XYZ file of C-alpha atoms in Angstrom:
166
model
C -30.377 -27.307 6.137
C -28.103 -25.496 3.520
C -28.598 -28.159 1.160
C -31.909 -27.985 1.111
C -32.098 -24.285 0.058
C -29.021 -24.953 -2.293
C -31.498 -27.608 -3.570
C -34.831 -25.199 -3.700
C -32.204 -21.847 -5.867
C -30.716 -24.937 -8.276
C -34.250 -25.784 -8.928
C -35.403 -22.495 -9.120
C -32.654 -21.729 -11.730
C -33.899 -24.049 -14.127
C -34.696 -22.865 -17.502
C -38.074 -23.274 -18.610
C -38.308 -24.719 -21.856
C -40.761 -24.768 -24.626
C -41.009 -27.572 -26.936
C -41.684 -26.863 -30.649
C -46.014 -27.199 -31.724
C -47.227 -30.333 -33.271
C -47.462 -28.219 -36.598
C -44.158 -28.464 -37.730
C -43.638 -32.302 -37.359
C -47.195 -32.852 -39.382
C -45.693 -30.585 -42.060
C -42.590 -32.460 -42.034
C -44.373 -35.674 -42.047
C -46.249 -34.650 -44.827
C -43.730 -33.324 -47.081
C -41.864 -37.266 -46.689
C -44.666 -38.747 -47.498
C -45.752 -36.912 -50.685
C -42.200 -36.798 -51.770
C -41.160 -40.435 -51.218
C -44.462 -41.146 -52.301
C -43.569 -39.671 -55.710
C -40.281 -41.141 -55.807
C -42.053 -44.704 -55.371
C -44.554 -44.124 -57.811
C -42.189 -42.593 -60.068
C -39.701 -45.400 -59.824
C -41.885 -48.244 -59.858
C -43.414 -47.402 -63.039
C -39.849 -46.436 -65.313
C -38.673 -49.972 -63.322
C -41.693 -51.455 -65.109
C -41.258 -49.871 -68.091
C -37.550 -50.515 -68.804
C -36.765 -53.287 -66.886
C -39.460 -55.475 -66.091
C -42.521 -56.203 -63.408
C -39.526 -57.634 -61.606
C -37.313 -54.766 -60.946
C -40.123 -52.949 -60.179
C -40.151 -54.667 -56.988
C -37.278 -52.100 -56.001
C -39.286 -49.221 -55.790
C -40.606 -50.275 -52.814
C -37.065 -48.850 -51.296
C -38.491 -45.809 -51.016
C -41.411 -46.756 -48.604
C -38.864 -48.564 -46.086
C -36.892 -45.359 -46.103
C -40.331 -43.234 -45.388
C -40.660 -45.437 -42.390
C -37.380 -44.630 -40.959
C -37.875 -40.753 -41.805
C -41.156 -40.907 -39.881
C -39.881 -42.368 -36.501
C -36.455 -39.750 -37.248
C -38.840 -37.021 -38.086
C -40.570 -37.699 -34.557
C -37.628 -37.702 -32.447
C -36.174 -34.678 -34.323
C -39.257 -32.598 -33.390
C -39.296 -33.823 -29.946
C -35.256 -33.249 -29.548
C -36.048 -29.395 -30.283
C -36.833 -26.635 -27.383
C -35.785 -23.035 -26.302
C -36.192 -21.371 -23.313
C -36.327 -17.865 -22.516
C -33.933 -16.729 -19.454
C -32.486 -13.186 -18.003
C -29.800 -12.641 -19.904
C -29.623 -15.167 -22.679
C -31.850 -17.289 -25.017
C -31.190 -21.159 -25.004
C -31.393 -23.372 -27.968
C -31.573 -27.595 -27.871
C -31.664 -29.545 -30.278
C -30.416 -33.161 -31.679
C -30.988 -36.620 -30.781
C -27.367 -38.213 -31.985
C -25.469 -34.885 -31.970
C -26.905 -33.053 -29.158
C -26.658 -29.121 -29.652
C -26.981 -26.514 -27.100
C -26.817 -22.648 -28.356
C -26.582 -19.930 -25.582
C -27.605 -16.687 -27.473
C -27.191 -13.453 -24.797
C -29.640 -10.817 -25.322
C -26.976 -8.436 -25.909
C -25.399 -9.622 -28.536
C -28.143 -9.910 -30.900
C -28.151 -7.957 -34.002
C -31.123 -8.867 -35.932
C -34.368 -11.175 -35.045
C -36.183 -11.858 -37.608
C -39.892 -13.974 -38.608
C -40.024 -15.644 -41.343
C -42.374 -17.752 -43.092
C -41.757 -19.820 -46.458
C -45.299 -20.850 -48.759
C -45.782 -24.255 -47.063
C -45.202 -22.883 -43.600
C -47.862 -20.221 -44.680
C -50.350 -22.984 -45.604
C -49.704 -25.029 -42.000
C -50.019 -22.014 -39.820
C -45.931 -21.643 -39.114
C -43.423 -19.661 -38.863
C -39.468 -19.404 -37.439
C -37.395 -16.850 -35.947
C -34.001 -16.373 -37.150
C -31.543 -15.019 -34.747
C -28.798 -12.899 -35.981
C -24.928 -11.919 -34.139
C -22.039 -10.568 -35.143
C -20.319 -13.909 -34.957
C -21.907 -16.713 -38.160
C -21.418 -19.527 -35.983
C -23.996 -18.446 -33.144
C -26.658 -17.465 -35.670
C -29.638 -19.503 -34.453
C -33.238 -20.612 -35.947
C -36.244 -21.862 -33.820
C -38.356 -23.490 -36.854
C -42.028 -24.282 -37.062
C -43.996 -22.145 -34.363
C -46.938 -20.241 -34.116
C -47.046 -16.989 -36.031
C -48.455 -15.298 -32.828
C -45.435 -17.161 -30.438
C -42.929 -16.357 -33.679
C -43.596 -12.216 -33.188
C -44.004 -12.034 -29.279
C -40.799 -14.111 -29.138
C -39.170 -11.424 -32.061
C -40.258 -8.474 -30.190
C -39.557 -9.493 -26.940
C -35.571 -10.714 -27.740
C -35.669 -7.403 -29.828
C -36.520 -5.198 -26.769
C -33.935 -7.495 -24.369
C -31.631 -6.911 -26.663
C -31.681 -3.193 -26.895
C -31.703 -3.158 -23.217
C -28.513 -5.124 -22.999
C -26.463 -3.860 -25.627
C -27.719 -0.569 -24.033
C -25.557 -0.956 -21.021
C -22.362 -2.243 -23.204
């Protein structure tokens, strides 16, 4: 009977976390395939030009290594979540190299949005997390501009409540 209930509070405890929104890996996927695009283009035709239709042939490296980046971008994007719970903020990320940051509330100095010119043009926007210790600084890229400012103000007021009862 006790294992039961121990059962039902473990799975109560459970944090519930929020993967990152299909914006950010089209924006990624994008930017590898203009880029490497380029690069083939780019390549191909100096190849031609200096060495022959033969070495030409070479640029196609580029396109083998977009494929890779677009299955890598995937996972990447998938690997990423956060989840919002009492006292601290959690942080996953990584496929090879799995990375799990544990931000508490009260220990935040600064949360900030931010927004570069091609996250502006796909809608995004990430929250940087700021403590007095560099190493636990933390980023959640790529969300909503709405989700990035209810998630800033919302750590911001947890926070002040926390480091309220230091």
């Amino acid at each position: 009977m006790e294992t039961g209930t121990a059962a039902r509070d473990g799975a109560a405890s459970e944090p519930v976390w929020t993967g990152l929104p299909p914006g950010l890996l089209k924006m990624r996927r994008l930017l590898l395939v203009v880029w490497l695009g380029l690069l083939t283009v780019l390549l191909g035709t100096l190849l031609n030009l200096f060495a022959g239709p033969a070495w030409a042939a070479f640029a196609l490296l580029p396109l083998g290594v977009m494929a890779w980046g677009w299955v890598v971008l995937g996972r990447n994007w998938r690997s990423w979540r956060y989840a919002e719970r009492a006292d601290d903020l959690l942080i996953s990320k990584g496929v090879l190299w799995h990375h799990e940051t544990i931000v508490p509330y009260g220990r935040m100095q600064l949360v900030e949005v931010t927004s570069g010119p091609v996250e502006r043009h796909f809608g995004l926007a990430s929250v940087q997390l700021h403590t007095a210790a560099a190493a636990t600084d933390a980023t959640i890229p790529g969300l909503d501009p709405a989700e990035a400012e209810r998630l800033r103000d919302r750590l911001t007021e947890l926070g002040e409540a926390r480091s309220a009862g230091l």
